[in-house]
GROMACS .gro file of C-alpha atoms in nm:
model
  352
    1LYS     CA    1   0.190   0.148  -1.061
    2GLN     CA    2   0.090  -0.191  -0.925
    3TRP     CA    3   0.308  -0.268  -0.625
    4TYR     CA    4   0.120  -0.066  -0.362
    5GLN     CA    5  -0.200  -0.270  -0.387
    6ARG     CA    6  -0.021  -0.589  -0.283
    7ARG     CA    7   0.130  -0.392   0.006
    8VAL     CA    8  -0.215  -0.293   0.132
    9ARG     CA    9  -0.313  -0.657   0.145
   10GLY     CA   10   0.016  -0.743   0.315
   11LYS     CA   11  -0.044  -0.471   0.571
   12GLU     CA   12  -0.402  -0.573   0.646
   13SER     CA   13  -0.488  -0.927   0.538
   14ALA     CA   14  -0.862  -0.856   0.576
   15VAL     CA   15  -0.844  -0.660   0.249
   16LEU     CA   16  -0.919  -0.906  -0.029
   17ALA     CA   17  -0.921  -0.666  -0.324
   18VAL     CA   18  -0.833  -0.302  -0.396
   19SER     CA   19  -0.945  -0.074  -0.678
   20CYS     CA   20  -0.789   0.264  -0.747
   21TYR     CA   21  -0.980   0.548  -0.916
   22VAL     CA   22  -0.831   0.876  -1.033
   23VAL     CA   23  -1.052   1.176  -0.957
   24GLU     CA   24  -1.080   1.408  -1.256
   25PRO     CA   25  -1.264   1.743  -1.251
   26VAL     CA   26  -1.528   1.807  -1.516
   27PRO     CA   27  -1.489   2.148  -1.685
   28HIS     CA   28  -1.801   2.361  -1.646
   29VAL     CA   29  -1.918   2.550  -1.955
   30PRO     CA   30  -2.175   2.821  -1.865
   31SER     CA   31  -2.481   2.829  -2.089
   32GLY     CA   32  -2.510   3.208  -2.050
   33PRO     CA   33  -2.369   3.511  -1.864
   34SER     CA   34  -2.649   3.503  -1.606
   35GLU     CA   35  -2.601   3.139  -1.511
   36PRO     CA   36  -2.478   3.104  -1.150
   37ASP     CA   37  -2.155   2.922  -1.077
   38ALA     CA   38  -2.211   2.548  -1.066
   39PRO     CA   39  -2.058   2.333  -0.791
   40GLU     CA   40  -1.740   2.151  -0.886
   41GLU     CA   41  -1.808   1.812  -1.038
   42PHE     CA   42  -1.587   1.510  -1.092
   43VAL     CA   43  -1.570   1.180  -1.275
   44LEU     CA   44  -1.385   0.868  -1.165
   45ARG     CA   45  -1.154   0.670  -1.389
   46PRO     CA   46  -1.040   0.326  -1.266
   47ILE     CA   47  -0.670   0.276  -1.331
   48MET     CA   48  -0.595  -0.055  -1.160
   49SER     CA   49  -0.736  -0.326  -0.936
   50LEU     CA   50  -0.607  -0.618  -0.731
   51ASN     CA   51  -0.774  -0.942  -0.842
   52PRO     CA   52  -0.861  -1.142  -0.527
   53LYS     CA   53  -0.867  -1.476  -0.714
   54THR     CA   54  -0.530  -1.454  -0.887
   55GLY     CA   55  -0.350  -1.209  -0.654
   56SER     CA   56  -0.238  -1.014  -0.961
   57VAL     CA   57  -0.278  -0.643  -1.024
   58GLU     CA   58  -0.466  -0.554  -1.340
   59SER     CA   59  -0.415  -0.219  -1.511
   60MET     CA   60  -0.720  -0.059  -1.672
   61GLN     CA   61  -0.640   0.069  -2.019
   62GLY     CA   62  -0.824   0.133  -2.343
   63VAL     CA   63  -1.181   0.004  -2.347
   64ASN     CA   64  -1.141  -0.128  -1.992
   65ARG     CA   65  -1.080   0.221  -1.857
   66GLU     CA   66  -1.436   0.338  -1.827
   67THR     CA   67  -1.553   0.679  -1.708
   68ILE     CA   68  -1.780   0.666  -1.403
   69ARG     CA   69  -2.019   0.961  -1.377
   70ARG     CA   70  -2.245   1.057  -1.092
   71SER     CA   71  -2.538   1.088  -1.331
   72ASP     CA   72  -2.534   0.719  -1.419
   73SER     CA   73  -2.869   0.604  -1.286
   74THR     CA   74  -2.744   0.254  -1.206
   75PHE     CA   75  -2.548   0.376  -0.904
   76ARG     CA   76  -2.707   0.334  -0.563
   77TYR     CA   77  -2.575   0.408  -0.216
   78SER     CA   78  -2.701   0.214   0.084
   79GLU     CA   79  -2.595   0.238   0.446
   80GLN     CA   80  -2.786  -0.084   0.511
   81PRO     CA   81  -2.654  -0.426   0.407
   82ALA     CA   82  -2.822  -0.546   0.090
   83PRO     CA   83  -2.978  -0.893   0.065
   84GLU     CA   84  -2.729  -1.144  -0.074
   85HIS     CA   85  -2.963  -1.234  -0.360
   86GLN     CA   86  -3.007  -0.875  -0.475
   87ASN     CA   87  -2.836  -0.781  -0.801
   88MET     CA   88  -2.566  -0.531  -0.706
   89ASP     CA   89  -2.404  -0.485  -1.047
   90GLY     CA   90  -2.310  -0.123  -1.111
   91LYS     CA   91  -2.414   0.008  -0.770
   92ARG     CA   92  -2.102   0.205  -0.695
   93ASP     CA   93  -2.216   0.551  -0.605
   94TYR     CA   94  -2.083   0.501  -0.252
   95LEU     CA   95  -1.763   0.611  -0.427
   96PHE     CA   96  -1.924   0.949  -0.496
   97LYS     CA   97  -2.058   0.958  -0.140
   98CYS     CA   98  -1.700   0.922  -0.025
   99LEU     CA   99  -1.595   1.193  -0.270
  100ASP     CA  100  -1.863   1.434  -0.144
  101LYS     CA  101  -1.796   1.372   0.224
  102LYS     CA  102  -1.418   1.351   0.178
  103GLU     CA  103  -1.421   1.080   0.440
  104ASP     CA  104  -1.434   0.702   0.461
  105VAL     CA  105  -1.762   0.539   0.359
  106GLN     CA  106  -1.853   0.180   0.444
  107ASN     CA  107  -2.097   0.011   0.206
  108ARG     CA  108  -2.229  -0.327   0.101
  109ALA     CA  109  -2.190  -0.382  -0.275
  110TYR     CA  110  -2.163  -0.684  -0.503
  111GLY     CA  111  -2.243  -0.904  -0.203
  112THR     CA  112  -1.933  -0.796  -0.007
  113ASP     CA  113  -1.835  -0.515   0.229
  114HIS     CA  114  -1.645  -0.222   0.080
  115LEU     CA  115  -1.461   0.071   0.233
  116ALA     CA  116  -1.415   0.376   0.009
  117MET     CA  117  -1.129   0.608   0.110
  118CYS     CA  118  -1.068   0.957  -0.030
  119ILE     CA  119  -0.704   1.063  -0.070
  120GLN     CA  120  -0.660   1.443  -0.072
  121ASP     CA  121  -0.389   1.704  -0.116
  122GLN     CA  122  -0.306   2.001   0.109
  123ASP     CA  123  -0.597   2.201  -0.036
  124GLN     CA  124  -0.836   1.916   0.042
  125LYS     CA  125  -0.876   1.849  -0.327
  126PRO     CA  126  -0.949   1.480  -0.396
  127ILE     CA  127  -0.682   1.292  -0.591
  128PHE     CA  128  -0.776   0.924  -0.564
  129ILE     CA  129  -1.066   0.715  -0.441
  130MET     CA  130  -0.954   0.377  -0.309
  131ASP     CA  131  -1.213   0.097  -0.289
  132LEU     CA  132  -1.118  -0.178  -0.042
  133ASP     CA  133  -1.313  -0.504  -0.051
  134THR     CA  134  -1.307  -0.701   0.276
  135GLY     CA  135  -1.535  -0.986   0.167
  136LYS     CA  136  -1.863  -1.126   0.297
  137GLU     CA  137  -1.772  -1.179   0.663
  138LYS     CA  138  -1.876  -0.891   0.889
  139SER     CA  139  -1.596  -0.979   1.129
  140MET     CA  140  -1.344  -0.874   0.861
  141ILE     CA  141  -1.468  -0.513   0.837
  142LEU     CA  142  -1.167  -0.292   0.904
  143LYS     CA  143  -1.123  -0.143   1.250
  144PRO     CA  144  -1.013   0.223   1.301
  145ALA     CA  145  -0.652   0.122   1.377
  146GLN     CA  146  -0.637  -0.085   1.058
  147ILE     CA  147  -0.782   0.200   0.851
  148LYS     CA  148  -0.525   0.438   0.998
  149SER     CA  149  -0.232   0.212   0.901
  150ILE     CA  150  -0.365   0.181   0.545
  151ARG     CA  151  -0.411   0.557   0.519
  152VAL     CA  152  -0.047   0.605   0.621
  153LEU     CA  153   0.050   0.376   0.332
  154PHE     CA  154  -0.164   0.578   0.094
  155GLY     CA  155   0.003   0.897   0.217
  156LYS     CA  156   0.341   0.756   0.117
  157LEU     CA  157   0.200   0.648  -0.217
  158VAL     CA  158   0.091   1.002  -0.298
  159ALA     CA  159   0.426   1.140  -0.180
  160VAL     CA  160   0.594   0.918  -0.440
  161PHE     CA  161   0.334   1.024  -0.697
  162GLN     CA  162   0.428   1.386  -0.625
  163GLN     CA  163   0.794   1.309  -0.697
  164LEU     CA  164   0.693   1.157  -1.031
  165LEU     CA  165   0.498   1.472  -1.121
  166GLU     CA  166   0.791   1.693  -1.024
  167GLU     CA  167   1.028   1.493  -1.245
  168THR     CA  168   0.780   1.506  -1.531
  169ALA     CA  169   0.733   1.882  -1.493
  170ALA     CA  170   1.110   1.943  -1.480
  171ASP     CA  171   1.175   1.693  -1.762
  172GLU     CA  172   1.471   1.564  -1.560
  173LYS     CA  173   1.521   1.244  -1.360
  174ASP     CA  174   1.624   1.275  -0.996
  175TYR     CA  175   1.805   0.956  -0.898
  176LYS     CA  176   1.834   0.907  -0.522
  177ASN     CA  177   2.112   0.646  -0.546
  178ASP     CA  178   2.305   0.433  -0.795
  179THR     CA  179   2.056   0.148  -0.768
  180GLU     CA  180   1.781   0.368  -0.911
  181LYS     CA  181   1.983   0.431  -1.226
  182LEU     CA  182   1.949   0.063  -1.314
  183LEU     CA  183   1.572   0.049  -1.270
  184PRO     CA  184   1.287   0.131  -1.508
  185ASP     CA  185   1.079   0.422  -1.381
  186ASP     CA  186   0.788   0.220  -1.240
  187LEU     CA  187   1.021   0.004  -1.030
  188ARG     CA  188   1.232   0.305  -0.932
  189PHE     CA  189   0.930   0.468  -0.771
  190ALA     CA  190   0.817   0.134  -0.628
  191LEU     CA  191   1.155   0.108  -0.456
  192ARG     CA  192   1.120   0.460  -0.314
  193PHE     CA  193   0.778   0.373  -0.175
  194GLU     CA  194   0.906   0.054  -0.013
  195ARG     CA  195   1.207   0.232   0.138
  196MET     CA  196   0.977   0.500   0.281
  197VAL     CA  197   0.771   0.231   0.451
  198LEU     CA  198   1.081   0.052   0.585
  199GLU     CA  199   1.241   0.372   0.717
  200ASP     CA  200   0.917   0.463   0.893
  201LEU     CA  201   0.917   0.120   1.057
  202LYS     CA  202   1.283   0.153   1.157
  203ASN     CA  203   1.200   0.480   1.332
  204LYS     CA  204   0.935   0.297   1.534
  205MET     CA  205   1.174   0.013   1.607
  206SER     CA  206   1.441   0.259   1.725
  207ASN     CA  207   1.240   0.291   2.046
  208MET     CA  208   1.284  -0.080   2.109
  209ASP     CA  209   1.556  -0.187   2.349
  210VAL     CA  210   1.669  -0.515   2.499
  211GLY     CA  211   1.393  -0.478   2.756
  212ALA     CA  212   1.135  -0.493   2.477
  213LEU     CA  213   1.270  -0.834   2.382
  214SER     CA  214   1.266  -0.961   2.740
  215GLU     CA  215   0.900  -1.063   2.714
  216ILE     CA  216   0.983  -1.286   2.417
  217LYS     CA  217   1.288  -1.431   2.593
  218SER     CA  218   1.080  -1.507   2.902
  219TYR     CA  219   0.886  -1.781   2.724
  220LYS     CA  220   0.992  -2.134   2.811
  221GLU     CA  221   0.810  -2.239   2.494
  222PRO     CA  222   0.672  -1.941   2.295
  223PRO     CA  223   0.335  -1.946   2.116
  224PRO     CA  224   0.381  -2.090   1.765
  225ILE     CA  225   0.317  -1.757   1.592
  226ILE     CA  226   0.586  -1.579   1.797
  227ALA     CA  227   0.832  -1.862   1.741
  228THR     CA  228   0.768  -1.848   1.365
  229VAL     CA  229   0.832  -1.473   1.340
  230ILE     CA  230   1.154  -1.493   1.545
  231GLN     CA  231   1.278  -1.789   1.340
  232VAL     CA  232   1.220  -1.601   1.013
  233VAL     CA  233   1.402  -1.292   1.143
  234MET     CA  234   1.701  -1.506   1.243
  235LEU     CA  235   1.697  -1.680   0.905
  236MET     CA  236   1.689  -1.351   0.711
  237LEU     CA  237   1.968  -1.193   0.914
  238GLY     CA  238   2.180  -1.507   0.893
  239VAL     CA  239   2.222  -1.498   1.270
  240CYS     CA  240   2.206  -1.876   1.307
  241GLY     CA  241   2.177  -2.180   1.088
  242GLU     CA  242   1.854  -2.357   1.005
  243GLU     CA  243   1.950  -2.649   1.229
  244ASP     CA  244   1.937  -2.414   1.531
  245LEU     CA  245   1.601  -2.259   1.448
  246GLN     CA  246   1.406  -2.534   1.624
  247GLU     CA  247   1.596  -2.496   1.951
  248TRP     CA  248   1.434  -2.210   2.141
  249ASN     CA  249   1.703  -2.200   2.409
  250LYS     CA  250   1.963  -2.126   2.141
  251ILE     CA  251   1.746  -1.870   1.964
  252LYS     CA  252   1.692  -1.679   2.289
  253THR     CA  253   2.063  -1.611   2.320
  254TYR     CA  254   2.047  -1.399   2.004
  255LEU     CA  255   1.767  -1.173   2.133
  256ASN     CA  256   1.999  -0.894   2.241
  257SER     CA  257   2.125  -0.547   2.148
  258ASP     CA  258   2.333  -0.686   1.860
  259LEU     CA  259   2.014  -0.816   1.697
  260LEU     CA  260   1.857  -0.469   1.715
  261LYS     CA  261   2.168  -0.321   1.550
  262LYS     CA  262   2.154  -0.579   1.271
  263LEU     CA  263   1.786  -0.502   1.209
  264SER     CA  264   1.855  -0.130   1.185
  265ALA     CA  265   2.157  -0.168   0.955
  266PHE     CA  266   2.010  -0.434   0.725
  267ASP     CA  267   1.998  -0.327   0.360
  268PRO     CA  268   1.758  -0.542   0.153
  269MET     CA  269   1.930  -0.430  -0.169
  270GLY     CA  270   2.286  -0.467  -0.039
  271LYS     CA  271   2.538  -0.665  -0.241
  272GLU     CA  272   2.604  -0.898   0.052
  273THR     CA  273   2.236  -0.954   0.129
  274LYS     CA  274   2.124  -1.309   0.061
  275VAL     CA  275   1.766  -1.387   0.156
  276ASP     CA  276   1.578  -1.687   0.020
  277ILE     CA  277   1.226  -1.543   0.005
  278HIS     CA  278   1.087  -1.883  -0.091
  279LYS     CA  279   1.204  -2.027   0.241
  280VAL     CA  280   1.067  -1.722   0.421
  281ASN     CA  281   0.730  -1.758   0.251
  282ASP     CA  282   0.719  -2.130   0.334
  283ARG     CA  283   0.771  -2.058   0.703
  284LEU     CA  284   0.518  -1.773   0.705
  285LYS     CA  285   0.256  -1.963   0.507
  286GLY     CA  286  -0.084  -1.895   0.661
  287VAL     CA  287   0.048  -1.625   0.897
  288THR     CA  288  -0.112  -1.282   0.855
  289ALA     CA  289  -0.062  -0.940   1.013
  290THR     CA  290  -0.395  -0.983   1.192
  291ASP     CA  291  -0.280  -1.316   1.339
  292VAL     CA  292   0.044  -1.165   1.468
  293ARG     CA  293  -0.133  -0.860   1.610
  294LYS     CA  294  -0.376  -1.081   1.801
  295GLY     CA  295  -0.143  -1.362   1.905
  296GLY     CA  296   0.188  -1.188   1.960
  297SER     CA  297   0.343  -0.897   2.146
  298MET     CA  298   0.407  -0.550   2.003
  299PRO     CA  299   0.779  -0.627   1.944
  300THR     CA  300   0.674  -0.942   1.756
  301TYR     CA  301   0.432  -0.741   1.542
  302LEU     CA  302   0.704  -0.487   1.456
  303LEU     CA  303   0.941  -0.769   1.363
  304TYR     CA  304   0.672  -0.920   1.140
  305GLN     CA  305   0.625  -0.585   0.964
  306TRP     CA  306   1.003  -0.565   0.920
  307ILE     CA  307   0.993  -0.904   0.744
  308VAL     CA  308   0.710  -0.791   0.515
  309ASP     CA  309   0.880  -0.461   0.429
  310VAL     CA  310   1.219  -0.621   0.357
  311ILE     CA  311   1.067  -0.893   0.137
  312SER     CA  312   0.874  -0.627  -0.058
  313ILE     CA  313   1.199  -0.441  -0.137
  314ILE     CA  314   1.375  -0.764  -0.236
  315ARG     CA  315   1.089  -0.844  -0.472
  316VAL     CA  316   1.133  -0.507  -0.640
  317GLY     CA  317   1.499  -0.596  -0.694
  318GLU     CA  318   1.410  -0.936  -0.839
  319THR     CA  319   1.155  -0.780  -1.072
  320SER     CA  320   1.413  -0.526  -1.188
  321ARG     CA  321   1.648  -0.804  -1.299
  322ALA     CA  322   1.370  -0.936  -1.522
  323SER     CA  323   1.281  -0.592  -1.662
  324PRO     CA  324   1.471  -0.379  -1.913
  325PRO     CA  325   1.629  -0.071  -1.747
  326GLY     CA  326   1.588   0.284  -1.858
  327LYS     CA  327   1.216   0.298  -1.923
  328GLU     CA  328   1.150   0.660  -2.004
  329ILE     CA  329   0.880   0.889  -1.872
  330LYS     CA  330   0.739   1.060  -2.178
  331PRO     CA  331   0.768   1.439  -2.132
  332PRO     CA  332   0.435   1.621  -2.151
  333GLU     CA  333   0.359   1.885  -2.407
  334LYS     CA  334   0.432   2.240  -2.299
  335SER     CA  335   0.066   2.314  -2.226
  336GLU     CA  336   0.044   1.998  -2.012
  337ARG     CA  337   0.371   2.077  -1.838
  338ARG     CA  338   0.226   2.394  -1.686
  339SER     CA  339  -0.064   2.188  -1.554
  340SER     CA  340   0.175   1.929  -1.409
  341LYS     CA  341   0.370   2.200  -1.225
  342SER     CA  342   0.052   2.339  -1.073
  343ARG     CA  343  -0.069   1.997  -0.965
  344SER     CA  344   0.276   1.909  -0.831
  345ALA     CA  345   0.275   2.222  -0.615
  346ARG     CA  346  -0.052   2.142  -0.446
  347LEU     CA  347   0.054   1.784  -0.376
  348SER     CA  348   0.344   1.899  -0.159
  349THR     CA  349   0.164   1.810   0.165
  350ILE     CA  350  -0.065   1.512   0.188
  351LYS     CA  351  -0.357   1.497   0.425
  352GLU     CA  352  -0.346   1.163   0.605
   0.00000   0.00000   0.00000
């Protein structure tokens, strides 16, 4: 439900806020037998947003879950930046521009830069519109490589969404492991999403060898951002004590094949896993993915992403201990179940 929006911001720190809209088709009722077929039309329903001030994810329900129609005259789309003093309230039809084009649309709205992204299924039917706010600074507008990494995340999100639909249609839970049996449904699917992301990263890291770490070991005194990432990795794996983390010559001795094996085998939800995420956060305070990408090497960037992915899974586990297990997915009515099966079928392959 809410976890993926924080992950987008963790993946690309330039994203300050995220809003998610479900795309719903509008049934067409012909006024007469001679009326030609009308083009397919949609409405958007916001379901959640990441608040940039509080860092919390807010679900849209009840009166807060408005219906956004194309016909609302307040919407305006502009490819040119709007003056800062201009009233931008309600000017969101760049979302419909994205929906029509089925491609990313950059727009200036509410005094900040927005990127609208259309998430589609295998039949190129729109499922979600994601609205990413990158703030007032033009330098923070997302680059193609950043957009690609976010779209990969969204692809995994929809894959998990498909699994939820399949369970709902079958009216039967499909637990992947014993841990899932202890989790409420929202956290169970959050865990699946996080594990997908981590496994994808491990596949990338499998191409790393000791030679990939040689650049890091070659530093007599590494740049601070590289030293910080390596220190956090050592701390999380329990490779060395905190007293040794400040001595680079000692840390370098652990940059070997055994470290790569530990990274690959590490289970964030394992019974023996003990990671103090507060200490990790303290050491990484002020460090972003953009900083590491610019100031570090590719191995350092992969290690930073490993840290982020592992911490995300641990947070799911901590949340689960504070949440009652066994939250049920309410089975749909029979008429709705047929619709769920149809929608589940066409979500089987996600266009990324």
